[in-house]
């Protein structure tokens, strides 16, 4: 079952980029580092000097209707500008080590490192990046010189999916609803009625669609987990008559590791230079 939060997050990100079509992956928290070769390092010193970039927060891998087809987006907690990384042929095969993903790009000499709060998020992200890069390579082999075609948006059952409900409602709220109040697959979408105050449209979701979405949401164990967490906090607060502490923030990330194997270097003017062995 799709996570309804993906549709909500996608709607938020689409405010900056309307070409986003699908959420491929969500990671709870990631921090970006940038590394540069330290030419002054001795034989026993680290060869890469790391600097923490001004980008950390929830990480998303998204699909777009235009080129570049895929992107990494960090919903930045440290700046009003989100970090966006295009996944193209310029992106070199990533390496995974502990909670880190290291990668390079053919267009510069920087070594990039993503630290993940959750190990499983790191593993899922690295596996997805490798799959996407493999698709790019296969497309270049089949159609040399031709740009990759945008992927078709995954179809979903609007009436039977909580995620589709939120997606349809968010799209209507942002003015992306199909003409006539119909959803993309031909089913009835949210209706529109005028408001007496402003004369503008007001989105009225279909009651049957709301009923189905609520029924599915109640059956989702994640909702029960959230309810139990908040219920426990309130019960403890009532018993102790003392305010509960705020949830702990992710611990400070450790220093990124040195690459386990030399990452491929970029040739002048593009291309990849094989690493020394």
Coordinates of C-alpha atoms in Angstrom, one line a residue, residues 8-180:
X8 CA 1.4 15.2 0.3
X9 CA 5.2 15.6 0.0
X10 CA 5.0 15.5 -3.8
X11 CA 2.4 18.3 -3.7
X12 CA 4.7 20.4 -1.6
X13 CA 7.7 19.8 -3.9
X14 CA 5.6 20.5 -7.0
X15 CA 5.1 24.1 -5.9
X16 CA 8.8 24.6 -6.9
X17 CA 8.8 22.2 -9.8
X18 CA 5.4 21.4 -11.4
X19 CA 7.1 18.8 -13.7
X20 CA 7.4 16.3 -10.8
X21 CA 5.2 13.3 -11.5
X22 CA 6.1 10.6 -9.0
X23 CA 7.8 10.0 -5.6
X24 CA 10.3 7.1 -6.0
X25 CA 11.9 7.2 -2.5
X26 CA 11.7 9.1 0.8
X27 CA 14.5 9.1 3.4
X28 CA 13.9 10.6 6.9
X29 CA 17.1 12.6 7.2
X30 CA 20.2 13.1 5.2
X31 CA 23.3 15.4 5.4
X32 CA 25.4 16.5 2.4
X33 CA 29.2 16.7 2.5
X34 CA 31.6 17.7 -0.2
X35 CA 35.2 16.4 -0.3
X36 CA 38.3 17.7 -2.1
X37 CA 41.6 16.0 -2.7
X38 CA 44.1 17.1 -0.1
X39 CA 47.4 17.6 -2.0
X40 CA 49.3 18.3 1.2
X41 CA 48.3 15.1 2.9
X42 CA 51.1 12.8 4.0
X43 CA 51.3 9.0 3.3
X44 CA 49.2 8.2 6.4
X45 CA 46.8 11.2 6.2
X46 CA 43.3 11.1 4.8
X47 CA 43.4 11.8 1.0
X48 CA 40.0 13.6 1.0
X49 CA 39.2 16.7 3.0
X50 CA 35.5 16.9 3.9
X51 CA 33.4 20.1 4.3
X52 CA 29.8 20.0 5.5
X53 CA 27.5 21.6 2.9
X54 CA 24.6 23.8 3.9
X55 CA 22.1 21.1 3.0
X56 CA 20.3 18.6 5.4
X57 CA 16.8 17.4 5.9
X58 CA 14.4 14.9 4.4
X59 CA 15.6 13.4 1.2
X60 CA 13.5 12.5 -1.8
X61 CA 14.2 10.8 -5.2
X62 CA 11.6 12.0 -7.7
X63 CA 10.6 11.4 -11.3
X64 CA 9.9 14.2 -13.7
X65 CA 8.0 14.6 -17.0
X66 CA 10.9 16.4 -18.6
X67 CA 14.7 16.0 -18.6
X68 CA 16.5 15.5 -16.4
X69 CA 14.2 12.5 -15.7
X70 CA 15.2 11.9 -12.1
X71 CA 16.4 14.1 -9.3
X72 CA 17.6 13.9 -5.7
X73 CA 16.0 16.6 -3.6
X74 CA 16.9 17.5 0.0
X75 CA 14.1 19.5 1.7
X76 CA 16.6 21.9 3.3
X77 CA 16.3 22.7 7.0
X78 CA 19.4 25.0 6.9
X79 CA 18.3 27.2 4.1
X80 CA 15.3 28.4 2.2
X81 CA 16.8 26.8 -0.9
X82 CA 16.4 23.1 -1.4
X83 CA 19.4 21.0 -2.6
X84 CA 18.7 19.5 -6.0
X85 CA 20.9 16.9 -7.7
X86 CA 20.2 15.7 -11.3
X87 CA 20.6 12.0 -11.9
X88 CA 22.1 12.0 -15.4
X89 CA 24.9 10.4 -17.3
X90 CA 27.2 12.8 -15.4
X91 CA 26.4 11.0 -12.2
X92 CA 28.9 8.2 -11.4
X93 CA 28.2 4.9 -9.8
X94 CA 27.8 5.4 -6.0
X95 CA 29.6 3.6 -3.2
X96 CA 27.9 2.6 0.0
X97 CA 29.7 2.5 3.3
X98 CA 28.0 2.3 6.7
X99 CA 25.4 5.1 6.6
X100 CA 27.2 7.0 3.8
X101 CA 26.8 7.1 0.0
X102 CA 29.8 8.5 -1.8
X103 CA 29.7 9.5 -5.5
X104 CA 31.3 11.8 -8.1
X105 CA 30.3 13.6 -11.2
X106 CA 32.1 13.8 -14.5
X107 CA 31.7 17.5 -14.6
X108 CA 33.8 18.4 -11.5
X109 CA 36.5 17.0 -9.2
X110 CA 34.4 17.0 -6.0
X111 CA 33.6 13.9 -4.1
X112 CA 30.1 14.0 -2.8
X113 CA 28.9 12.2 0.4
X114 CA 25.4 11.7 1.7
X115 CA 25.0 10.7 5.4
X116 CA 21.7 9.0 6.3
X117 CA 20.2 8.9 9.8
X118 CA 18.8 5.5 9.1
X119 CA 20.9 2.7 7.6
X120 CA 18.0 1.2 5.8
X121 CA 17.4 4.6 4.0
X122 CA 21.0 4.6 2.9
X123 CA 20.7 1.1 1.5
X124 CA 17.5 1.8 -0.3
X125 CA 18.8 5.0 -1.8
X126 CA 22.0 3.5 -3.0
X127 CA 20.2 0.6 -4.6
X128 CA 17.7 2.9 -6.4
X129 CA 20.5 5.2 -7.7
X130 CA 22.3 2.2 -9.2
X131 CA 19.0 1.0 -10.8
X132 CA 18.3 4.4 -12.3
X133 CA 21.9 4.7 -13.6
X134 CA 21.6 1.2 -15.2
X135 CA 18.4 2.4 -16.9
X136 CA 20.2 5.4 -18.3
X137 CA 23.1 3.2 -19.6
X138 CA 20.6 0.8 -21.2
X139 CA 18.8 3.7 -22.9
X140 CA 22.0 5.1 -24.3
X141 CA 22.9 1.7 -25.7
X142 CA 19.6 1.2 -27.4
X143 CA 19.2 4.8 -28.7
X144 CA 22.6 6.3 -29.0
X145 CA 22.4 10.1 -29.4
X146 CA 18.7 10.3 -28.6
X147 CA 17.4 11.8 -25.4
X148 CA 15.6 9.5 -23.0
X149 CA 11.8 9.7 -23.2
X150 CA 9.9 10.7 -20.1
X151 CA 8.5 7.8 -18.2
X152 CA 4.7 7.4 -18.0
X153 CA 3.3 8.3 -14.7
X154 CA 2.3 5.2 -12.7
X155 CA -1.4 4.6 -12.8
X156 CA -3.4 4.1 -9.6
X157 CA -6.9 3.5 -8.6
X158 CA -8.2 6.8 -7.5
X159 CA -11.1 5.4 -5.5
X160 CA -9.2 2.6 -3.8
X161 CA -6.0 4.3 -2.7
X162 CA -5.4 6.8 0.1
X163 CA -2.3 8.2 -1.7
X164 CA -4.3 8.8 -4.9
X165 CA -7.0 10.6 -2.8
X166 CA -4.4 13.0 -1.4
X167 CA -2.8 13.4 -4.8
X168 CA -6.1 14.2 -6.5
X169 CA -7.1 16.7 -3.8
X170 CA -3.6 18.4 -3.8
X171 CA -3.7 18.6 -7.6
X172 CA -7.1 20.3 -7.5
X173 CA -5.9 22.7 -4.8
X174 CA -2.9 23.7 -6.9
X175 CA -5.1 24.2 -10.0
X176 CA -3.9 21.0 -11.8
X177 CA -7.2 19.2 -11.8
X178 CA -8.4 17.9 -15.2
X179 CA -11.1 19.9 -16.9
X180 CA -14.6 19.1 -16.0

